Every structure is written in structure tokens, then in C-alpha cells.
Amino acid sequence: WISEFNGHIEDLVGSACQEGYRKIASYGGDGSLNAAVNGLVTQTVCSPKDVLLAHYPSGTGNDWTRFFKIPNKPKDWVQTINKNLVFNHDLGIIDLTKDGKPAKHYFVNIAGVAYESQCAVLITEARKTKSLFQGKLFYDFIVLKGLFSFQVPELTLKYSDVVRTEKIFNLCVAICRHNGGGMLPAPYADPADGIFDVTVFKDMPKWMVLKDYPKLRAGTIFKNPKVTSFRTNRIEISRTDKPDYIEADGEFVGLGPATFSTQKQALRFIIGEVPGVKEFPF
């Protein structure tokens, strides 16, 4: 089955479940995987965990498959699928506003607000034309393109027993570790523990963003004292002056205020390699 329009992947997955399929593979980038997950979670024929998902990476970022060591060569991918290594995976849930109405959106990798959500909007616009850049270079181009016009928002965060309001350059709500074509904003995230790793990039000069950008790709961004992290299974995020963009798995998905929550091990995926668990240092 080939998707032909925006939202078609969700419909196709729902139809597959209706017809009795319980093993479904999607093809494309992180956005295609996100659409397949949303189609699975929103269909009403069976429990999402009754379906075994697989994904063939053929997109710009391929961050989710990078994390799980899923190859992008057909022969290698088939060998990976035949090994049938099944992973019970957390599901992220976002309550937000879409088309002027309350809505839910689901994700399996990383969602966010502030600068990375602006980048998601720029990526959506760039995909309408043929870009000279692909993969990592595409994301580097987008990051640099929007940096100097970006106005750092003031956000209110509510999680656990904490309420804080401050200027935040970027914020990631992470199930897995990679986004942006190989960046590592959440190097300690565990996609099966039922908890988000939330990485907060506090307001910082733009020269510092550029200087420490290589650290973000190397997974050493926490050497910057302006970058911190905490863990929670639920967080409310609102911008104090206006609704902010919300992105999930690299896609613009709606507007805030938004509440992010997680459902532990709600999905099953075939993967290439079980990720090692790292001790959370904060």
C-alpha cells in the first residue's frame, strides 16, 4: 500500500487492522513512522499491542531507526526482521490544539517546543521544494537558517510538584535519544521505562548555541551549564505570551499549551539491537 496524501498512512494502518493484519511495516522517515503509530493507536479494532510493528528507514533523519540499529539496505533489513527481536516500547501522548480544537497526538521518539518546534515548521516548508541538502546537512542547514531570527520564549513548566517560568531556548521531551539527523539531546533516555527524559536548554547567546552545536551531535551537551535534564512521566508546557508550536518525531503537530504523558511499553516493535541502559546522572 502506498500513501497518497497527508493522513493517508494513518488510514492505511487502520484499514490493515480492520482486515486482520497484526504485523505491519512502514516505510519512510521518522514522520512516516509517527503517522503509522498514530494510525495504530487511534484505530478501534484491536489493542495496539496486538500488532507487531516494523519500520524501514528511508527518510531525511531516520533517528528512531538509528537508535535501534535498524539497517537501511534491503537485504540487511530483511535479515533483521527475520531475527524477530521484539521490543516493548513506550508511547508518548500529547494533549494540544490542532485546527482550533483540542486533540491528541502520539509519538515514539522525541517531542519538543521552542527552537526545535520552529525548526519543524521550517522543515515542513523546506520539504515543499527540492532541497540541496540531505540527511545531517539538511538539519544543519535548517538549524542555522532559523537561529538568528528566533525569539526565545518564556515558558511555564509544570511537572511533579514543580512549577517554573523562565526563558527557554529549547526543550525536548524524550522517549529515545536521537533527533535532528543524529543529534543526541537525551543520551540517557530509556524507551521502556515509562519515563520521559526532559532536556532544557536555557536562554543563551546565539554564539554559544553555535559553539556548542558539535556537543549536541556528540552527546556531550550537558557540559554546557545552560543545559539541564530531569525525568518525569507527565509535564505541562505553556508559553506565557501566545500558543507555541509543538513538534513530535520531527513533525509540526499542533499548538500549545500542551500536556505530555507516557504509557509504558504500550507498543511492540521489531528492532535491530536492544539499547543499553545508561545511568541517569542528574
XYZ file of N, CA and C in Angstrom:
846
model
N 0.842 -1.190 0.000
C 0.000 0.000 0.000
C 0.880 1.243 0.000
N 0.533 2.223 -0.801
C 1.315 3.454 -0.914
C 0.452 4.625 -0.474
N 0.973 5.444 0.429
C 0.223 6.618 0.873
C 0.227 7.677 -0.226
N -0.894 8.382 -0.347
C -1.061 9.341 -1.436
C -1.316 10.767 -0.962
N -1.574 10.956 0.322
C -1.855 12.301 0.824
C -1.606 12.328 2.328
N -1.535 13.537 2.872
C -1.307 13.711 4.298
C -2.442 13.061 5.096
N -2.088 12.208 6.035
C -3.077 11.482 6.819
C -3.434 10.118 6.255
N -2.921 9.795 5.067
C -3.273 8.525 4.431
C -2.631 7.335 5.142
N -1.406 7.523 5.672
C -0.751 6.420 6.378
C -1.596 5.975 7.564
N -2.128 6.939 8.308
C -2.992 6.597 9.437
C -4.191 5.769 8.972
N -4.799 6.198 7.864
C -5.949 5.459 7.328
C -5.556 4.050 6.890
N -4.395 3.924 6.240
C -3.955 2.616 5.752
C -3.702 1.647 6.911
N -3.091 2.147 7.977
C -2.844 1.280 9.138
C -4.164 0.849 9.765
N -5.100 1.779 9.879
C -6.417 1.418 10.405
C -7.105 0.375 9.543
N -7.006 0.525 8.223
C -7.608 -0.452 7.307
C -6.941 -1.816 7.429
N -5.608 -1.822 7.594
C -4.889 -3.087 7.750
C -5.352 -3.823 9.002
N -5.527 -3.092 10.082
C -6.025 -3.719 11.314
C -7.438 -4.250 11.108
N -8.264 -3.491 10.410
C -9.641 -3.900 10.129
C -9.674 -5.204 9.323
N -8.696 -5.355 8.435
C -8.646 -6.557 7.585
C -7.957 -7.734 8.261
N -7.530 -7.540 9.500
C -6.984 -8.654 10.262
C -5.478 -8.742 10.331
N -4.779 -7.788 9.734
C -3.313 -7.807 9.800
C -2.849 -7.463 11.218
N -1.887 -8.249 11.709
C -1.338 -7.986 13.031
C 0.185 -7.833 12.989
N 0.736 -7.801 11.778
C 2.133 -7.446 11.562
C 2.161 -6.384 10.470
N 2.662 -5.202 10.808
C 2.621 -4.069 9.883
C 3.997 -3.421 9.809
N 4.476 -3.177 8.597
C 5.748 -2.481 8.394
C 5.483 -1.173 7.658
N 6.095 -0.092 8.138
C 6.012 1.200 7.458
C 7.342 1.483 6.774
N 7.294 2.406 5.807
C 8.469 2.742 5.014
C 8.555 4.262 4.923
N 9.748 4.799 5.179
C 9.913 6.250 5.088
C 10.774 6.772 6.215
N 10.584 8.030 6.548
C 11.355 8.660 7.602
C 10.651 8.593 8.942
N 11.154 9.387 9.894
C 10.565 9.399 11.227
C 9.112 9.859 11.196
N 8.788 10.763 10.269
C 7.414 11.229 10.151
C 6.467 10.144 9.695
N 6.929 9.282 8.802
C 6.100 8.160 8.348
C 5.867 7.164 9.480
N 6.906 6.913 10.260
C 6.753 6.041 11.421
C 5.763 6.650 12.409
N 5.885 7.953 12.644
C 4.966 8.631 13.555
C 3.529 8.499 13.070
N 3.309 8.650 11.767
C 1.963 8.509 11.214
C 1.431 7.091 11.398
N 2.296 6.097 11.203
C 1.878 4.709 11.390
C 1.484 4.443 12.837
N 2.258 4.971 13.762
C 1.948 4.810 15.186
C 0.616 5.472 15.524
N 0.390 6.688 15.007
C -0.873 7.362 15.275
C -2.043 6.601 14.674
N -1.845 6.018 13.485
C -2.893 5.206 12.899
C -3.215 3.977 13.728
N -2.162 3.360 14.277
C -2.357 2.168 15.100
C -3.067 2.494 16.409
N -2.638 3.566 17.068
C -3.191 3.891 18.380
C -4.633 4.372 18.284
N -4.986 5.041 17.192
C -6.331 5.608 17.091
C -7.361 4.653 16.483
N -6.927 3.545 15.875
C -7.906 2.573 15.362
C -8.560 1.856 16.544
N -9.737 1.322 16.314
C -10.531 0.757 17.412
C -10.800 -0.738 17.253
N -10.125 -1.376 16.299
C -10.380 -2.800 16.022
C -9.694 -3.704 17.044
N -8.466 -3.345 17.427
C -7.695 -4.195 18.326
C -6.821 -3.332 19.223
N -6.254 -3.943 20.237
C -5.297 -3.242 21.088
C -4.029 -2.970 20.299
N -3.435 -1.775 20.426
C -2.182 -1.500 19.707
C -1.098 -2.543 19.977
N -1.109 -3.124 21.165
C -0.061 -4.093 21.486
C -0.306 -5.458 20.843
N -1.478 -5.645 20.251
C -1.726 -6.871 19.498
C -1.001 -6.869 18.156
N -0.534 -5.689 17.731
C 0.100 -5.528 16.428
C 1.608 -5.394 16.600
N 2.350 -6.118 15.795
C 3.808 -6.029 15.798
C 4.232 -5.092 14.666
N 4.947 -4.036 15.026
C 5.358 -3.016 14.065
C 6.816 -3.187 13.654
N 7.091 -2.837 12.399
C 8.470 -2.740 11.909
C 8.552 -1.486 11.049
N 9.766 -0.992 10.850
C 9.932 0.224 10.046
C 11.193 0.141 9.209
N 11.047 0.477 7.915
C 12.195 0.540 7.004
C 12.588 2.006 6.841
N 13.835 2.369 7.226
C 14.238 3.776 7.194
C 14.601 4.260 5.798
N 13.872 5.269 5.330
C 14.166 5.852 4.028
C 13.779 7.326 4.040
N 14.246 8.044 5.071
C 13.881 9.443 5.194
C 15.092 10.331 5.349
N 14.850 11.551 5.801
C 15.924 12.531 5.966
C 16.701 12.302 7.255
N 15.985 12.044 8.355
C 16.645 11.925 9.651
C 16.916 10.498 10.081
N 15.879 9.663 10.034
C 15.977 8.256 10.445
C 16.548 8.105 11.858
N 16.097 8.959 12.767
C 16.672 8.957 14.115
C 16.196 7.784 14.961
N 14.928 7.399 14.824
C 14.434 6.282 15.614
C 15.150 4.996 15.207
N 15.290 4.747 13.910
C 15.958 3.529 13.460
C 17.458 3.565 13.760
N 18.039 4.754 13.786
C 19.462 4.882 14.163
C 19.670 4.348 15.583
N 18.768 4.710 16.477
C 18.876 4.305 17.871
C 18.795 2.786 18.028
N 17.921 2.153 17.248
C 17.701 0.715 17.381
C 18.508 -0.119 16.387
N 19.473 0.529 15.712
C 20.385 -0.173 14.804
C 19.631 -0.969 13.733
N 18.665 -0.303 13.111
C 17.898 -0.925 12.028
C 18.506 -0.493 10.699
N 18.981 -1.415 9.893
C 19.703 -1.054 8.660
C 18.774 -0.517 7.571
N 19.364 0.202 6.608
C 18.567 0.756 5.504
C 18.884 0.105 4.155
N 19.587 -1.012 4.180
C 19.789 -1.792 2.956
C 18.804 -2.954 2.973
N 18.100 -3.180 1.854
C 17.011 -4.171 1.843
C 17.397 -5.549 2.386
N 18.522 -6.086 1.927
C 18.921 -7.428 2.364
C 19.169 -7.451 3.875
N 19.884 -6.440 4.373
C 20.174 -6.380 5.809
C 18.894 -6.184 6.615
N 17.990 -5.363 6.074
C 16.726 -5.110 6.788
C 15.913 -6.398 6.907
N 15.836 -7.169 5.829
C 15.088 -8.428 5.858
C 15.697 -9.392 6.879
N 17.022 -9.443 6.931
C 17.675 -10.295 7.922
C 17.323 -9.860 9.339
N 17.270 -8.537 9.553
C 16.894 -8.011 10.866
C 15.473 -8.409 11.225
N 14.552 -8.274 10.283
C 13.155 -8.641 10.531
C 13.038 -10.125 10.845
N 13.777 -10.946 10.133
C 13.690 -12.400 10.335
C 14.230 -12.837 11.695
N 15.075 -12.029 12.297
C 15.567 -12.347 13.642
C 14.464 -12.195 14.692
N 13.455 -11.382 14.355
C 12.264 -11.229 15.201
C 12.610 -10.812 16.635
N 13.506 -9.839 16.757
C 13.846 -9.290 18.067
C 12.780 -8.260 18.429
N 11.901 -8.603 19.365
C 10.747 -7.771 19.711
C 11.056 -6.928 20.941
N 10.724 -5.632 20.833
C 10.986 -4.682 21.922
C 9.675 -4.042 22.350
N 9.390 -4.071 23.657
C 8.210 -3.404 24.210
C 8.547 -1.936 24.457
N 7.856 -1.053 23.749
C 8.258 0.345 23.598
C 7.232 1.286 24.230
N 7.725 2.326 24.905
C 6.840 3.334 25.479
C 6.140 4.143 24.390
N 5.008 4.725 24.761
C 4.241 5.594 23.872
C 4.095 6.962 24.519
N 4.406 8.013 23.761
C 4.196 9.370 24.238
C 2.858 9.909 23.756
N 2.180 10.647 24.626
C 0.855 11.197 24.334
C 0.903 12.712 24.553
N 0.431 13.476 23.581
C 0.408 14.932 23.696
C -1.034 15.419 23.584
N -1.489 16.135 24.602
C -2.762 16.836 24.513
C -2.461 18.269 24.104
N -3.008 18.698 22.958
C -2.690 20.003 22.393
C -3.886 20.534 21.615
N -3.639 21.582 20.814
C -4.682 22.145 19.953
C -4.288 21.960 18.500
N -5.213 21.440 17.708
C -4.969 21.245 16.279
C -6.189 21.724 15.504
N -5.957 22.586 14.518
C -7.049 23.155 13.728
C -8.100 23.810 14.626
N -7.625 24.441 15.701
C -8.513 25.176 16.593
C -9.300 24.337 17.569
N -9.022 23.017 17.631
C -9.768 22.118 18.502
C -8.818 21.299 19.383
N -9.271 20.909 20.588
C -8.448 20.010 21.406
C -8.199 18.694 20.676
N -6.977 18.192 20.777
C -6.622 16.973 20.052
C -5.545 16.217 20.814
N -5.345 14.963 20.409
C -4.243 14.158 20.932
C -3.322 13.792 19.774
N -2.040 13.737 20.061
C -1.078 13.230 19.092
C -0.104 12.322 19.842
N 0.376 11.295 19.144
C 1.216 10.282 19.777
C 2.607 10.293 19.151
N 3.605 9.876 19.935
C 4.965 9.845 19.414
C 5.773 8.743 20.083
N 6.895 8.376 19.432
C 7.732 7.289 19.950
C 9.201 7.688 20.097
N 9.559 8.871 19.676
C 10.965 9.261 19.748
C 11.142 10.487 20.643
N 11.108 11.684 20.068
C 11.299 12.915 20.833
C 10.308 13.964 20.356
N 9.695 14.653 21.308
C 8.834 15.793 21.015
C 9.459 17.034 21.652
N 8.949 18.204 21.280
C 9.561 19.380 21.867
C 8.858 20.674 21.532
N 9.365 21.737 22.155
C 8.840 23.086 21.949
C 10.012 24.050 21.816
N 9.664 25.300 21.545
C 10.636 26.394 21.393
C 11.433 26.212 20.101
N 12.768 26.217 20.165
C 13.511 26.287 18.917
C 13.310 25.065 18.026
N 13.278 23.887 18.598
C 13.146 22.708 17.741
C 11.762 22.620 17.092
N 10.743 23.180 17.729
C 9.430 23.195 17.083
C 9.405 24.206 15.939
N 10.148 25.326 16.094
C 10.270 26.248 14.963
C 11.000 25.569 13.805
N 12.037 24.790 14.120
C 12.755 24.060 13.073
C 11.838 23.069 12.366
N 10.918 22.446 13.106
C 9.983 21.509 12.486
C 9.099 22.213 11.466
N 8.691 23.442 11.791
C 7.892 24.218 10.843
C 8.723 24.561 9.610
N 9.984 24.957 9.819
C 10.868 25.271 8.693
C 11.131 24.043 7.831
N 11.243 22.878 8.460
C 11.457 21.634 7.724
C 10.243 21.319 6.845
N 9.046 21.519 7.405
C 7.820 21.289 6.633
C 7.789 22.183 5.401
N 8.192 23.435 5.571
C 8.217 24.361 4.433
C 9.285 23.959 3.423
N 10.464 23.526 3.928
C 11.568 23.168 3.027
C 11.246 21.935 2.191
N 10.455 21.031 2.750
C 10.116 19.804 2.025
C 9.194 20.056 0.834
N 8.571 21.227 0.807
C 7.703 21.558 -0.320
C 8.505 21.854 -1.580
N 9.785 22.133 -1.404
C 10.677 22.362 -2.540
C 11.828 21.370 -2.456
N 12.547 21.195 -3.536
C 13.686 20.288 -3.532
C 14.871 20.962 -2.858
N 15.342 20.361 -1.775
C 16.465 20.933 -1.043
C 17.793 20.438 -1.610
N 18.796 21.309 -1.524
C 20.132 20.918 -1.945
C 20.788 20.000 -0.918
N 20.221 19.967 0.272
C 20.842 19.234 1.366
C 20.015 17.997 1.700
N 20.702 16.962 2.186
C 20.048 15.739 2.616
C 20.638 15.308 3.954
N 19.866 14.515 4.699
C 20.364 13.931 5.938
C 20.846 14.967 6.937
N 22.007 14.711 7.520
C 22.578 15.590 8.536
C 22.738 17.018 8.023
N 23.187 17.189 6.783
C 23.371 18.527 6.228
C 22.049 19.285 6.139
N 20.966 18.573 5.854
C 19.648 19.199 5.776
C 19.285 19.798 7.134
N 19.469 19.028 8.204
C 19.119 19.528 9.531
C 20.059 20.645 9.974
N 21.338 20.526 9.668
C 22.274 21.601 9.994
C 21.860 22.902 9.313
N 21.444 22.799 8.064
C 21.005 23.968 7.308
C 19.783 24.612 7.964
N 18.808 23.789 8.360
C 17.592 24.309 8.988
C 17.906 24.973 10.320
N 18.763 24.333 11.125
C 19.134 24.885 12.428
C 19.750 26.269 12.268
N 20.659 26.414 11.330
C 21.329 27.699 11.119
C 20.387 28.732 10.497
N 19.512 28.281 9.610
C 18.606 29.195 8.915
C 17.712 29.961 9.888
N 17.188 29.269 10.881
C 16.225 29.903 11.774
C 16.803 30.533 13.020
N 18.080 30.327 13.271
C 18.663 30.718 14.555
C 18.596 32.215 14.817
N 19.009 33.014 13.859
C 19.217 34.438 14.132
C 17.917 35.230 14.172
N 16.834 34.672 13.653
C 15.543 35.353 13.741
C 14.699 34.835 14.911
N 15.183 33.822 15.598
C 14.398 33.187 16.660
C 14.363 34.046 17.914
N 13.163 34.255 18.443
C 12.970 34.977 19.696
C 12.720 33.958 20.806
N 13.591 33.941 21.808
C 13.496 32.943 22.882
C 12.225 33.180 23.696
N 11.350 32.167 23.809
C 10.080 32.348 24.521
C 10.229 32.156 26.030
N 9.287 32.697 26.758
C 9.164 32.415 28.190
C 8.140 31.300 28.348
N 8.546 30.213 28.993
C 7.690 29.042 29.141
C 7.408 28.764 30.608
N 6.218 28.258 30.877
C 5.884 27.750 32.200
C 5.834 26.229 32.132
N 6.595 25.580 33.004
C 6.655 24.124 33.071
C 6.018 23.661 34.380
N 5.161 22.648 34.288
C 4.564 22.043 35.473
C 4.811 20.544 35.418
N 5.528 20.026 36.414
C 5.811 18.592 36.463
C 6.096 18.201 37.903
N 5.720 16.983 38.270
C 5.853 16.531 39.658
C 5.231 17.595 40.560
N 5.991 18.131 41.510
C 5.474 19.204 42.364
C 6.119 20.539 42.019
N 6.630 20.655 40.815
C 7.399 21.828 40.399
C 6.586 22.687 39.435
N 6.639 23.993 39.653
C 6.126 24.970 38.687
C 7.224 26.000 38.480
N 7.673 26.194 37.251
C 8.741 27.151 36.978
C 8.448 27.898 35.684
N 8.783 29.177 35.679
C 8.609 30.018 34.496
C 9.934 30.695 34.200
N 10.422 30.522 32.983
C 11.699 31.105 32.602
C 11.826 31.120 31.086
N 12.796 31.891 30.611
C 13.081 31.883 29.187
C 13.849 30.620 28.837
N 13.352 29.908 27.822
C 13.939 28.627 27.427
C 14.160 28.634 25.927
N 15.404 28.396 25.528
C 15.748 28.364 24.103
C 15.163 27.132 23.420
N 15.267 25.985 24.099
C 14.759 24.749 23.503
C 14.424 23.759 24.605
N 13.451 22.882 24.318
C 13.076 21.855 25.293
C 12.680 20.588 24.554
N 13.261 19.465 24.972
C 12.987 18.153 24.375
C 12.311 17.252 25.403
N 11.250 16.593 24.984
C 10.595 15.566 25.793
C 10.903 14.235 25.121
N 11.778 13.446 25.742
C 12.388 12.321 25.027
C 11.978 10.958 25.573
N 11.619 10.071 24.632
C 11.492 8.641 24.902
C 12.789 7.956 24.483
N 13.259 8.271 23.270
C 14.537 7.757 22.783
C 15.594 8.877 22.829
N 16.713 8.707 22.141
C 17.860 9.581 22.381
C 18.200 10.545 21.258
N 17.904 10.186 20.008
C 18.377 10.970 18.860
C 17.252 11.796 18.236
N 17.602 12.945 17.714
C 16.722 13.670 16.789
C 17.587 14.534 15.877
N 16.943 15.241 14.945
C 17.677 16.161 14.080
C 18.764 15.530 13.248
N 18.552 14.310 12.780
C 19.546 13.671 11.928
C 20.825 13.282 12.648
N 20.701 12.822 13.898
C 21.866 12.321 14.627
C 22.266 13.125 15.836
N 21.496 14.160 16.203
C 21.787 14.875 17.449
C 21.437 13.988 18.635
N 22.064 14.282 19.774
C 21.848 13.469 20.976
C 21.444 14.364 22.157
N 20.214 14.863 22.159
C 19.802 15.722 23.269
C 19.410 14.953 24.528
N 19.231 13.629 24.398
C 18.797 12.825 25.546
C 19.590 11.520 25.590
N 20.892 11.594 25.850
C 21.747 10.405 25.725
C 21.501 9.316 26.768
N 20.676 9.597 27.790
C 20.423 8.607 28.841
C 18.999 8.054 28.793
N 18.224 8.432 27.799
C 16.821 8.019 27.730
C 16.683 6.508 27.547
N 15.655 5.956 28.187
C 15.337 4.527 28.107
C 13.916 4.409 27.566
N 13.725 3.869 26.355
C 12.401 3.832 25.740
C 11.457 2.771 26.289
N 11.828 2.144 27.414
C 10.955 1.126 28.001
C 10.712 1.351 29.491
N 11.106 2.527 30.025
C 10.983 2.742 31.471
C 9.740 3.523 31.864
N 8.949 3.983 30.885
C 7.730 4.712 31.190
C 7.953 6.130 31.671
N 9.155 6.659 31.466
C 9.501 7.993 31.968
C 10.171 8.796 30.846
N 9.824 10.083 30.758
C 10.486 10.974 29.811
C 11.807 11.479 30.388
N 12.810 11.615 29.538
C 13.961 12.460 29.837
C 13.668 13.824 29.224
N 13.579 14.848 30.041
C 13.285 16.194 29.566
C 14.583 17.004 29.597
N 15.023 17.464 28.440
C 16.242 18.259 28.345
C 15.868 19.715 28.102
N 16.376 20.590 28.962
C 16.060 22.015 28.906
C 17.307 22.805 28.533
N 17.198 23.529 27.435
C 18.260 24.450 27.012
C 17.827 25.846 27.437
N 18.428 26.365 28.486
C 18.037 27.678 28.982
C 18.464 28.769 27.996
N 17.923 29.958 28.195
C 18.258 31.089 27.333
C 19.773 31.273 27.303
N 20.324 31.374 26.104
C 21.771 31.518 25.955
C 22.069 32.346 24.715
N 23.232 32.992 24.667
C 23.592 33.773 23.476
C 23.678 32.877 22.242
N 23.382 33.446 21.099
C 23.403 32.649 19.871
C 24.807 32.155 19.535
N 25.822 32.905 19.928
C 27.190 32.434 19.688
C 27.468 31.161 20.480
N 26.851 31.037 21.658
C 27.037 29.834 22.468
C 26.334 28.639 21.828
N 25.164 28.880 21.218
C 24.469 27.814 20.501
C 25.362 27.263 19.391
N 25.957 28.167 18.631
C 26.835 27.740 17.529
C 28.079 27.033 18.051
N 28.672 27.565 19.125
C 29.902 26.981 19.664
C 29.674 25.561 20.174
N 28.527 25.344 20.811
C 28.269 24.044 21.430
C 27.444 23.105 20.561
N 27.130 23.508 19.352
C 26.370 22.642 18.454
C 27.062 21.285 18.224
N 28.392 21.239 18.056
C 29.047 19.926 17.924
C 28.854 19.029 19.148
N 28.730 19.631 20.336
C 28.498 18.830 21.545
C 27.137 18.144 21.490
N 26.166 18.808 20.860
C 24.844 18.219 20.740
C 24.892 16.968 19.874
N 25.707 16.998 18.850
C 25.854 15.813 17.992
C 26.700 14.736 18.655
N 27.612 15.135 19.533
C 28.499 14.169 20.192
C 27.882 13.567 21.454
N 26.747 14.114 21.904
C 26.127 13.620 23.124
C 26.750 14.159 24.388
N 27.484 15.281 24.274
C 28.154 15.860 25.442
C 27.622 17.262 25.753
N 26.379 17.539 25.360
C 25.822 18.884 25.505
C 25.685 19.301 26.966
N 25.644 18.328 27.885
C 25.472 18.682 29.295
C 26.734 19.279 29.908
N 27.812 19.344 29.143
C 28.981 20.092 29.593
C 28.696 21.590 29.624
N 27.674 22.002 28.894
C 27.233 23.397 28.926
C 26.325 23.577 30.151
N 26.668 24.462 31.083
C 25.854 24.636 32.295
C 24.460 25.182 32.026
N 24.217 25.678 30.814
C 22.894 26.178 30.454
C 21.935 25.044 30.058
N 22.454 23.811 29.976
C 21.640 22.667 29.565
C 21.489 21.714 30.738
N 20.250 21.415 31.095
C 19.973 20.533 32.227
C 18.940 19.482 31.814
N 18.721 18.519 32.685
C 17.753 17.470 32.378
C 17.085 16.991 33.657
N 15.870 16.496 33.514
C 15.164 15.859 34.625
C 14.246 14.800 34.056
N 13.692 13.966 34.918
C 12.812 12.885 34.484
C 11.419 13.041 35.089
N 10.415 12.738 34.285
C 9.029 12.796 34.736
C 8.169 11.988 33.770
N 7.014 11.546 34.225
C 6.102 10.835 33.311
C 4.973 11.728 32.824
N 5.004 13.008 33.261
C 3.976 13.950 32.808
C 4.495 15.371 32.971
N 4.292 16.206 31.947
C 4.713 17.598 32.026
C 3.753 18.477 31.223
N 3.371 19.597 31.813
C 2.557 20.593 31.123
C 3.469 21.753 30.719
N 3.346 22.195 29.474
C 4.193 23.270 28.958
C 3.311 24.315 28.293
N 3.482 25.564 28.709
C 2.727 26.648 28.091
C 3.643 27.845 27.886
N 3.409 28.564 26.816
C 4.128 29.807 26.537
C 3.325 30.960 27.126
N 3.995 31.911 27.759
C 3.285 32.927 28.523
C 2.613 33.986 27.652
N 3.088 34.191 26.404
C 2.538 35.281 25.591
C 1.603 34.825 24.480
N 1.753 33.584 23.979
C 0.922 33.100 22.884
C 1.108 31.588 22.760
N 0.223 30.907 22.007
C 0.425 29.465 21.789
C 1.735 29.202 21.037
N 2.450 28.173 21.477
C 3.714 27.837 20.829
C 3.521 26.631 19.911
N 4.422 26.507 18.920
C 4.420 25.322 18.067
C 4.804 24.094 18.895
N 4.228 22.951 18.542
C 4.591 21.672 19.153
C 5.075 20.747 18.039
N 6.210 20.095 18.260
C 6.691 19.111 17.289
C 6.797 17.752 17.954
N 6.646 16.725 17.137
C 6.797 15.348 17.614
C 7.408 14.508 16.509
N 8.481 13.828 16.829
C 9.193 12.983 15.860
C 9.546 13.755 14.591
N 9.905 15.044 14.785
C 10.351 15.875 13.672
C 9.256 16.549 12.881
N 7.994 16.361 13.284
C 6.867 16.920 12.548
C 6.144 17.973 13.387
N 5.726 19.067 12.754
C 4.852 20.031 13.420
C 3.484 19.382 13.579
N 2.976 19.314 14.826
C 1.748 18.557 15.060
C 0.625 19.384 15.681
N 0.887 20.639 16.064
C -0.177 21.451 16.644
C 0.374 22.569 17.493
N -0.508 23.143 18.304
C -0.152 24.297 19.130
C -0.371 24.002 20.609
N 0.418 24.667 21.438
C 0.252 24.585 22.875
C -0.836 25.535 23.346
N -1.087 25.542 24.662
C -0.403 24.770 25.701
C -0.558 23.264 25.466
N 0.421 22.515 25.961
C 0.422 21.072 25.717
C 0.770 20.312 26.985
N 0.150 19.155 27.122
C 0.481 18.231 28.209
C 1.048 16.956 27.591
N 2.227 16.564 28.059
C 2.904 15.366 27.573
C 2.818 14.293 28.664
N 2.349 13.111 28.289
C 2.305 11.988 29.232
C 2.778 10.740 28.515
N 3.052 9.711 29.286
C 3.618 8.497 28.693
C 2.857 7.257 29.144
N 2.786 6.296 28.256
C 2.196 4.995 28.555
C 3.292 3.952 28.399
N 3.620 3.289 29.482
C 4.769 2.396 29.493
C 4.540 1.156 28.641
N 5.504 0.890 27.752
C 5.556 -0.332 26.947
C 4.212 -0.653 26.289
N 3.622 0.368 25.661
C 2.306 0.220 25.035
C 2.369 -0.319 23.617
N 3.585 -0.376 23.031
C 3.749 -0.805 21.646
C 4.784 -1.917 21.547
N 4.726 -2.684 20.448
C 5.736 -3.709 20.178
C 6.370 -3.446 18.818
N 7.697 -3.424 18.805
C 8.450 -3.205 17.571
C 9.459 -4.329 17.353
N 9.718 -4.642 16.093
C 10.896 -5.429 15.746
C 12.063 -4.459 15.585
N 13.164 -4.728 16.266
C 14.312 -3.829 16.239
C 15.570 -4.601 15.857
N 16.647 -3.843 15.639
C 17.905 -4.474 15.291
C 18.748 -4.825 16.497
N 18.680 -3.977 17.530
C 19.528 -4.170 18.710
C 18.864 -3.513 19.909
N 18.837 -4.210 21.043
C 18.284 -3.647 22.276
C 19.258 -2.598 22.814
N 18.803 -1.359 23.044
C 19.722 -0.319 23.516
C 20.174 -0.577 24.943
N 21.424 -0.258 25.214
C 21.938 -0.384 26.562
C 21.363 0.699 27.463
N 21.119 0.356 28.706
C 20.594 1.309 29.680
C 21.752 2.075 30.309
N 21.626 3.401 30.334
C 22.656 4.248 30.929
C 22.131 4.883 32.209
N 22.981 4.994 33.221
C 22.587 5.608 34.481
C 22.340 7.097 34.282
N 21.191 7.583 34.763
C 20.842 8.994 34.629
C 21.653 9.797 35.647
N 22.455 10.767 35.199
C 23.418 11.419 36.102
C 22.883 12.640 36.843
N 21.604 12.987 36.652
C 21.117 14.230 37.250
C 20.272 13.961 38.494
